[in-house]
GROMACS .gro file of C-alpha atoms in nm:
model
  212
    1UNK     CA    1   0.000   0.000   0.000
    2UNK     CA    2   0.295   0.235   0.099
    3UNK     CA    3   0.474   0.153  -0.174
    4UNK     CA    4   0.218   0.187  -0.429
    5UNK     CA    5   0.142   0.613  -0.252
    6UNK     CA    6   0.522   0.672  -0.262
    7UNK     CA    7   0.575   0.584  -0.640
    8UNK     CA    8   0.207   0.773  -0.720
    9UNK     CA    9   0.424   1.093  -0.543
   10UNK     CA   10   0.718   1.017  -0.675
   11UNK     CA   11   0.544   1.034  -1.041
   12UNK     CA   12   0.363   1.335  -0.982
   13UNK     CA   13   0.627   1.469  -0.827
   14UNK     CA   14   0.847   1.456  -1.159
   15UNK     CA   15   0.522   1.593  -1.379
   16UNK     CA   16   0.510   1.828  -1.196
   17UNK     CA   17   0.893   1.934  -1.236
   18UNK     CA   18   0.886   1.886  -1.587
   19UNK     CA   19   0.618   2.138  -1.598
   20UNK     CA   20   0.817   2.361  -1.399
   21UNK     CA   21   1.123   2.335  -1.642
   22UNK     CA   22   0.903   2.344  -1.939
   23UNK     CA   23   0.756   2.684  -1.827
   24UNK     CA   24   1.100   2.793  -1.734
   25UNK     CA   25   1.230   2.751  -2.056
   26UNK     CA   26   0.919   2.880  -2.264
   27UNK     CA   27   0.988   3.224  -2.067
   28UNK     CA   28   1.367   3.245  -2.099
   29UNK     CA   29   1.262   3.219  -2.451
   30UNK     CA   30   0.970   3.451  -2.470
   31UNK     CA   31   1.211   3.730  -2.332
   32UNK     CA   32   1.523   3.641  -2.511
   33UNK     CA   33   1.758   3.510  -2.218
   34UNK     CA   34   1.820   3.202  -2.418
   35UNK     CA   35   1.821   3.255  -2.757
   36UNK     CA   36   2.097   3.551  -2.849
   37UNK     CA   37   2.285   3.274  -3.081
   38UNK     CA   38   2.019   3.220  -3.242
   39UNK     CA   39   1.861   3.573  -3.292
   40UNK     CA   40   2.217   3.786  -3.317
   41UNK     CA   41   2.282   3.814  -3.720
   42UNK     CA   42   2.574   3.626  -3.882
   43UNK     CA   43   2.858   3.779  -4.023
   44UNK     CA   44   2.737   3.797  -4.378
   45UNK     CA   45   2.404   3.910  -4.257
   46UNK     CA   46   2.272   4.246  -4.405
   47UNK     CA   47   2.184   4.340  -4.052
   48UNK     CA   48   2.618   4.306  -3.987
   49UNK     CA   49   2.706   4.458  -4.349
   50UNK     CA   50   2.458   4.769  -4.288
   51UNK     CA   51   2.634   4.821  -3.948
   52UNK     CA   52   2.988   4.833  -4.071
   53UNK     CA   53   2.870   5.007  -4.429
   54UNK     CA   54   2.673   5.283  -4.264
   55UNK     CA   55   2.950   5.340  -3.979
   56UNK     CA   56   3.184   5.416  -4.248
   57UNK     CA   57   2.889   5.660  -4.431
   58UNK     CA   58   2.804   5.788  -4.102
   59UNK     CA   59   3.169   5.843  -4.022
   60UNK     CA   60   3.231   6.079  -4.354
   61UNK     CA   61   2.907   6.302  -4.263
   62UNK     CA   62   3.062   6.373  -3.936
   63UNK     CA   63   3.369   6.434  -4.104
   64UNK     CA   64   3.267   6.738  -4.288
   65UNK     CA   65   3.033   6.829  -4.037
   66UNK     CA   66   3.306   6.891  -3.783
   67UNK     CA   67   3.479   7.088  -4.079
   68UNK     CA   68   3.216   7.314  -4.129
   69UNK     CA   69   3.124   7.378  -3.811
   70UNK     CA   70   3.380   7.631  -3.702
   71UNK     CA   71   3.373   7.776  -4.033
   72UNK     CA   72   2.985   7.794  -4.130
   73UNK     CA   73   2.855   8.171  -4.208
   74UNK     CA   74   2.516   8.064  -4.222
   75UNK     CA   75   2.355   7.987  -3.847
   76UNK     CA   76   2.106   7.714  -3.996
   77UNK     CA   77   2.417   7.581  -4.137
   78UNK     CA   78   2.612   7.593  -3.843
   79UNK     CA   79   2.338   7.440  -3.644
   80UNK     CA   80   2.280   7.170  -3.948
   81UNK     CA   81   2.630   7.085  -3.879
   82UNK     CA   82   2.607   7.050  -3.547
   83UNK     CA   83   2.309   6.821  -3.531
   84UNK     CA   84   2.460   6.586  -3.777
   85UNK     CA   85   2.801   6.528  -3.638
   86UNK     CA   86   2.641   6.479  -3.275
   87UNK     CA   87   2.338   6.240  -3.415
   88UNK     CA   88   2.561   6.030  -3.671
   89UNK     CA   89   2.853   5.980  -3.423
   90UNK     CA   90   2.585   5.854  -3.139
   91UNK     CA   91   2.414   5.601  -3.437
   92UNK     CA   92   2.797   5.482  -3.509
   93UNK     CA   93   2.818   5.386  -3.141
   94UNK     CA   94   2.490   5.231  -3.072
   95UNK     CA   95   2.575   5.039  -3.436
   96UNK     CA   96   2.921   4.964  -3.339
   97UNK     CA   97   2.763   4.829  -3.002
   98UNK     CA   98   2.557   4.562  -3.176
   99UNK     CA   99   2.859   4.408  -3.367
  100UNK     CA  100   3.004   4.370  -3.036
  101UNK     CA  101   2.721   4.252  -2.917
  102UNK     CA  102   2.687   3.998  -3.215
  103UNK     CA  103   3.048   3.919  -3.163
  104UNK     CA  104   3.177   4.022  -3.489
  105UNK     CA  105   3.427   4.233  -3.582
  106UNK     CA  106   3.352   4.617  -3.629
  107UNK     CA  107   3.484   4.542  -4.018
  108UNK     CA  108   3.452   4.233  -4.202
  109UNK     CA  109   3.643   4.056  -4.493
  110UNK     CA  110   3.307   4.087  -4.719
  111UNK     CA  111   3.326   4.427  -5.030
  112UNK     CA  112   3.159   4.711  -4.923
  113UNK     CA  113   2.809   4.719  -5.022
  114UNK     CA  114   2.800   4.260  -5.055
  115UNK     CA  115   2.513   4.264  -4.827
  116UNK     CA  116   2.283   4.424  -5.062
  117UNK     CA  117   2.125   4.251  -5.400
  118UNK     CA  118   2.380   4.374  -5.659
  119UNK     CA  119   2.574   4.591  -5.407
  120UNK     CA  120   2.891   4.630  -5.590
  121UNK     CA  121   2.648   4.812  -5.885
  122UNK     CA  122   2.594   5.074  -5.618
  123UNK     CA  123   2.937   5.195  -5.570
  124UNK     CA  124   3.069   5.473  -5.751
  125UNK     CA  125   3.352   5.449  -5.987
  126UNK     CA  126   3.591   5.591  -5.720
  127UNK     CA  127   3.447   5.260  -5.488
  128UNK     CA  128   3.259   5.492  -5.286
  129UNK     CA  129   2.912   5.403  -5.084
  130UNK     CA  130   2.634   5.575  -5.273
  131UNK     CA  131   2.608   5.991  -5.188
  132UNK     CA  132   2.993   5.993  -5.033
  133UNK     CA  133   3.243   6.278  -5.126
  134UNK     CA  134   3.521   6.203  -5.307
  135UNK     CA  135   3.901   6.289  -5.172
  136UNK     CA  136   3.869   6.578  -5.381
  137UNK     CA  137   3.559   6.714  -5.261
  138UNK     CA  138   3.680   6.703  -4.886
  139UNK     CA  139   4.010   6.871  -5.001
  140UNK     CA  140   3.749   7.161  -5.139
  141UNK     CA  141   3.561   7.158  -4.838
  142UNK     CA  142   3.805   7.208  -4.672
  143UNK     CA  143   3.957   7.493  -4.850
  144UNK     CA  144   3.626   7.633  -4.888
  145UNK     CA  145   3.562   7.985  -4.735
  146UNK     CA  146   3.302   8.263  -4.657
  147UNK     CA  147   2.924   8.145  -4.821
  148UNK     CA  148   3.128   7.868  -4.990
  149UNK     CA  149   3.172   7.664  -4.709
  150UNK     CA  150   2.800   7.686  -4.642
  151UNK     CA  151   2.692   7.610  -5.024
  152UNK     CA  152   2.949   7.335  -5.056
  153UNK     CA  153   2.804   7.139  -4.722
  154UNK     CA  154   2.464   7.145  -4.832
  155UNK     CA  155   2.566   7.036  -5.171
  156UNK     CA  156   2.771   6.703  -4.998
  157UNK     CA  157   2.528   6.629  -4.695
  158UNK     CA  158   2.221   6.629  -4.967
  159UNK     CA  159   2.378   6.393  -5.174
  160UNK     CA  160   2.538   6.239  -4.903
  161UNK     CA  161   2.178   6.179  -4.689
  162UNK     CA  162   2.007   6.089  -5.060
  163UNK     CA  163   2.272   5.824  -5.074
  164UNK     CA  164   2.264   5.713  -4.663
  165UNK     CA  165   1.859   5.699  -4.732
  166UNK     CA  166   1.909   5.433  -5.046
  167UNK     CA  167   2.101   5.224  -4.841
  168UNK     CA  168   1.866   5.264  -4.542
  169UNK     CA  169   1.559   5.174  -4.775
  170UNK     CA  170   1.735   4.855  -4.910
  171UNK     CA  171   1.839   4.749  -4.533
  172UNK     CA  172   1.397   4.778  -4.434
  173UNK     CA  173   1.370   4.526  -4.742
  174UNK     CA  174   1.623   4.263  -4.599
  175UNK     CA  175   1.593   4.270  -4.231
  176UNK     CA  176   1.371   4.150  -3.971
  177UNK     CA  177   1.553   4.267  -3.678
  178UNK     CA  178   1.326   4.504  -3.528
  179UNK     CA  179   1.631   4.667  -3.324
  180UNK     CA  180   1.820   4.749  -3.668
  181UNK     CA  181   1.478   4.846  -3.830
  182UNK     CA  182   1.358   5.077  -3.544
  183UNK     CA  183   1.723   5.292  -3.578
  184UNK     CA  184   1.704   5.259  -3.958
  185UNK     CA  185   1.382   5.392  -3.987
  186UNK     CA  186   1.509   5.653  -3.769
  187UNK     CA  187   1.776   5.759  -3.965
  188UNK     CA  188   1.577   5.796  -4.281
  189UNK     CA  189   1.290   5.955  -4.081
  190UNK     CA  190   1.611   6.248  -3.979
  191UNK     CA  191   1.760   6.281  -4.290
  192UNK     CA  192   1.466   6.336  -4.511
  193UNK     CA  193   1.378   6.636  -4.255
  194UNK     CA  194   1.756   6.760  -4.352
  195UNK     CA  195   1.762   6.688  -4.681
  196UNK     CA  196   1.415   6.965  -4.731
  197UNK     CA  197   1.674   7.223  -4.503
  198UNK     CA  198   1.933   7.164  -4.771
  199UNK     CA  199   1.728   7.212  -5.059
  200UNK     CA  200   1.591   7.568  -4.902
  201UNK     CA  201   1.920   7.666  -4.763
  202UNK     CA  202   2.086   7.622  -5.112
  203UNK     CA  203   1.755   7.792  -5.255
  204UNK     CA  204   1.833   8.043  -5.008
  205UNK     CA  205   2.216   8.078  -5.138
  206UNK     CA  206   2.119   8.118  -5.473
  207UNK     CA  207   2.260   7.803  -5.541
  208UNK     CA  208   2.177   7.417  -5.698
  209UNK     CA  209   2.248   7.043  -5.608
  210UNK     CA  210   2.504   6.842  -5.705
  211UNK     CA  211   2.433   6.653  -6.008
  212UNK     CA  212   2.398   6.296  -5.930
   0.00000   0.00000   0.00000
């Protein structure tokens, strides 16, 4: 009789641990204790090749930012300048963050732009990301004085955030990490906002876009 109530214990006594472990494990999964292998993107992932691609076109827009900043004649340009270098340089951290995170190195050994459909169609002749300067344009900015350095800035960032925003767009087609979509999204939500200052600034200045 004894025996017979101690192995009916005994057996619920496992259920009901096996339950317990069960519903431990379905809510380290639920809130993603258990799973970062499995959700963190791979090193050829778009979600890794956007991260290093944009940190590098990120990188260049604070560049010139922090060039024209001292020199800008124009306030809005001045304050334009500002905003980016301080915005782009915080997205280049929180992007440089995830490859950590990921555990992958903040470059890889894939060609700029691989992560895309066709990506090597995308970069210039010069192998430059779509909308970045050229040595040569830098080297202007640079030199650039008085209302030229303002003209010259708006002319680079627009094509530069027109460029940053094609990349962005292709990234929303190819991931499905919401953290990477949320900033993305983000970006392009900030940089079409500056891209209609550029256009009436250089309206302003009496001058035109780059050609493309």
């Amino acid at each position: 009789m004894f025996s017979g109530l101690f192995a009916t214990q005994r057996r619920r006594a496992t259920a009901i641990g096996a339950l317990v472990a069960v519903f431990a494990l379905l809510i380290g999964f639920g809130a993603g204790w258990l799973t970062p292998s499995l959700r963190a993107p791979g090193d050829n992932s778009p979600e890794a090749g956007f991260a290093r691609d944009m940190s590098t076109h990120h990188a260049q827009a604070v560049t010139m930012a922090m060039t024209v900043y001292p020199r800008a004649t124009d306030t809005e340009v001045r304050q334009l300048a500002y905003d980016i270098a301080l915005t782009q340089q915080s997205q280049i951290g929180i992007m440089q963050t995830w490859l950590k995170d990921w555990h992958l190195q903040p470059t890889g050994t894939r060609p700029k732009m691989a992560w895309m459909p066709n990506g090597a169609r995308e970069l210039t002749p010069d192998g430059l990301m779509p909308g970045m300067a050229t040595d040569a344009q830098l080297q202007e900015l640079d030199a650039a004085k008085g209302k030229q350095v303002d003209i010259l800035f708006c002319q680079l960032m627009l094509r530069h955030h027109l460029g940053g925003i094609h990349m962005i767009d292709e990234l929303l087609q190819l991931s499905h990490d919401q953290d990477v979509r949320d900033l993305a999204q983000g970006m392009k939500n900030n940089q079409q906002g500056e891209v209609v200052q550029f256009q009436t600034i250089l309206s302003r200045l009496g001058a035109q876009p780059l050609s493309s």
